[in-house]
PDB file of C-alpha atoms in Angstrom:
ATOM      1  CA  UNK A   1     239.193-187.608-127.997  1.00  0.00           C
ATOM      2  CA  UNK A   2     239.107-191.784-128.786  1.00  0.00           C
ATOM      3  CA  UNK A   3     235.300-191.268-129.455  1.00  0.00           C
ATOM      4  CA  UNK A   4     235.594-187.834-131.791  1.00  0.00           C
ATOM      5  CA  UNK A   5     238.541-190.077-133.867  1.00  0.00           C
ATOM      6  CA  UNK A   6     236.471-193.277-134.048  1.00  0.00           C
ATOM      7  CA  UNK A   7     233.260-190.739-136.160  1.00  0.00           C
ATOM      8  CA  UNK A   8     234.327-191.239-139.864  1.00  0.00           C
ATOM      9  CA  UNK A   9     232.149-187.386-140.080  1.00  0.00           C
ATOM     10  CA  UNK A  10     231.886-184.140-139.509  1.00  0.00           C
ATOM     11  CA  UNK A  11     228.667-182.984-137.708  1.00  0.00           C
ATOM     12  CA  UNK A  12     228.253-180.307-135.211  1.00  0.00           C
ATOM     13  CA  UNK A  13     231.032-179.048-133.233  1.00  0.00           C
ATOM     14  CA  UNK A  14     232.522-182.063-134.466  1.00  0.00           C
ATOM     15  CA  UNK A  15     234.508-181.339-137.346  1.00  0.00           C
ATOM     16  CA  UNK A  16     237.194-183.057-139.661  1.00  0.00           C
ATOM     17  CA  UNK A  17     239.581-182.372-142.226  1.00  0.00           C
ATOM     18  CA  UNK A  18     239.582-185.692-143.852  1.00  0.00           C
ATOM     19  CA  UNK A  19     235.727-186.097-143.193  1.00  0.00           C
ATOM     20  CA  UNK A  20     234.106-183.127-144.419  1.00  0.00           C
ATOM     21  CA  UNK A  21     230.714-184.044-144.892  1.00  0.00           C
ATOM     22  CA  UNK A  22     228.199-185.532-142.082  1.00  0.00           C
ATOM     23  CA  UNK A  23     227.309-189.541-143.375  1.00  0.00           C
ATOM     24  CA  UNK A  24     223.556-190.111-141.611  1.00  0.00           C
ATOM     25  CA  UNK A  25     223.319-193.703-142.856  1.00  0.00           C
ATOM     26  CA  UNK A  26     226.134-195.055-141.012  1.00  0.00           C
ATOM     27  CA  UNK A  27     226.467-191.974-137.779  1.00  0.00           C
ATOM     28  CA  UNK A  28     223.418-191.441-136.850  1.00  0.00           C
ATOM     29  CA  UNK A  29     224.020-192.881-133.084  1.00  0.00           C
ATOM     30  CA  UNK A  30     225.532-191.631-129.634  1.00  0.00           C
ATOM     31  CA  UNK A  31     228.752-192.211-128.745  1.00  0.00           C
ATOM     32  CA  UNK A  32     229.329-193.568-124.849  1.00  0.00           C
ATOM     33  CA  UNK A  33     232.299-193.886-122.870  1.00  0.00           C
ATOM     34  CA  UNK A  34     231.772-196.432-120.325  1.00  0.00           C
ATOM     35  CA  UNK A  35     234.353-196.776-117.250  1.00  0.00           C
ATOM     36  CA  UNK A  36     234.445-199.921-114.465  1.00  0.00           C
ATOM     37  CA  UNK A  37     237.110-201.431-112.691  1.00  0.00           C
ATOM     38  CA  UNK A  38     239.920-199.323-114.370  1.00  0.00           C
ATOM     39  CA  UNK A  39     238.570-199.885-117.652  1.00  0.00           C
ATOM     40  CA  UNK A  40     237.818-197.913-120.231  1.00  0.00           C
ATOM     41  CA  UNK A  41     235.837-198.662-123.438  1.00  0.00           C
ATOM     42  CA  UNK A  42     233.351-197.046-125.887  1.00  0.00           C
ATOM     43  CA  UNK A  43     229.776-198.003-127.439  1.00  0.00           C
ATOM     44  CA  UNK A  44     227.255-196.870-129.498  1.00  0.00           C
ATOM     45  CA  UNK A  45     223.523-196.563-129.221  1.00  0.00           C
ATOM     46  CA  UNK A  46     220.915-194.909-131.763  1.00  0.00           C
ATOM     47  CA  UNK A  47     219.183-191.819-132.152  1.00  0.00           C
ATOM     48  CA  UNK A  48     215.436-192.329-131.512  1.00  0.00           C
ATOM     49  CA  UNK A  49     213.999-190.407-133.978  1.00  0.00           C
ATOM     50  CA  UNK A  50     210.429-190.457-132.802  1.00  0.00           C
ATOM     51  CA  UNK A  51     208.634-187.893-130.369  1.00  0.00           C
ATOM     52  CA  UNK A  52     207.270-189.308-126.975  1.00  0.00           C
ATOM     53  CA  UNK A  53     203.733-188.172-127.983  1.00  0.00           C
ATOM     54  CA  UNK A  54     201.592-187.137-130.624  1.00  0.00           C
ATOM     55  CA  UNK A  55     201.564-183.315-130.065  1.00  0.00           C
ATOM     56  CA  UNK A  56     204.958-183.112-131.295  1.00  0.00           C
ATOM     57  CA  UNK A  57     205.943-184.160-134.692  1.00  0.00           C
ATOM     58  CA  UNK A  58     209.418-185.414-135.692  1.00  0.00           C
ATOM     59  CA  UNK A  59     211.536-184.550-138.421  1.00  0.00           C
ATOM     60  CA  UNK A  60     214.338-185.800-140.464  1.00  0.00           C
ATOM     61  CA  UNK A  61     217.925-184.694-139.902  1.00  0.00           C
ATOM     62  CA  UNK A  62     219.471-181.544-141.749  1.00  0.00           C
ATOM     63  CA  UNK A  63     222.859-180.402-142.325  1.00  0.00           C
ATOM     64  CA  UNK A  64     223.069-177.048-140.744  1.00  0.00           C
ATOM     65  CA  UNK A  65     223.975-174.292-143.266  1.00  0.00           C
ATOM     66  CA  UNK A  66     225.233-170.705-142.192  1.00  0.00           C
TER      67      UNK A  66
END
């Protein structure tokens, strides 16, 4: 729940009333929960947004429409 407040978006599953759009320029990363010694905290890393080979060719993101 501390991660899903922290995303100033709405993407996915992920969706917020005061948020309503997805914002690509500043979300586009993971969130991680890390836990040691009783601890608790949360990080970020990015999306890669290449392929691990040539036979498969990326693409941008897209908002999903239904």
């Amino acid at each position: 729940m501390h991660s899903a407040e922290l995303i100033k978006e709405s993407r996915g599953a992920l969706a917020r009333e005061d948020f309503t759009t997805r914002d690509d320029a500043n979300w586009m990363k993971h969130a991680l929960g890390y836990w040691e010694n009783e601890k608790v905290w949360l990080d970020y890393r990015p999306v890669h947004m290449n392929t691990l080979d040539d036979e498969v060719e990326s693409f941008p993101p897209k908002a999903r429409v239904y």
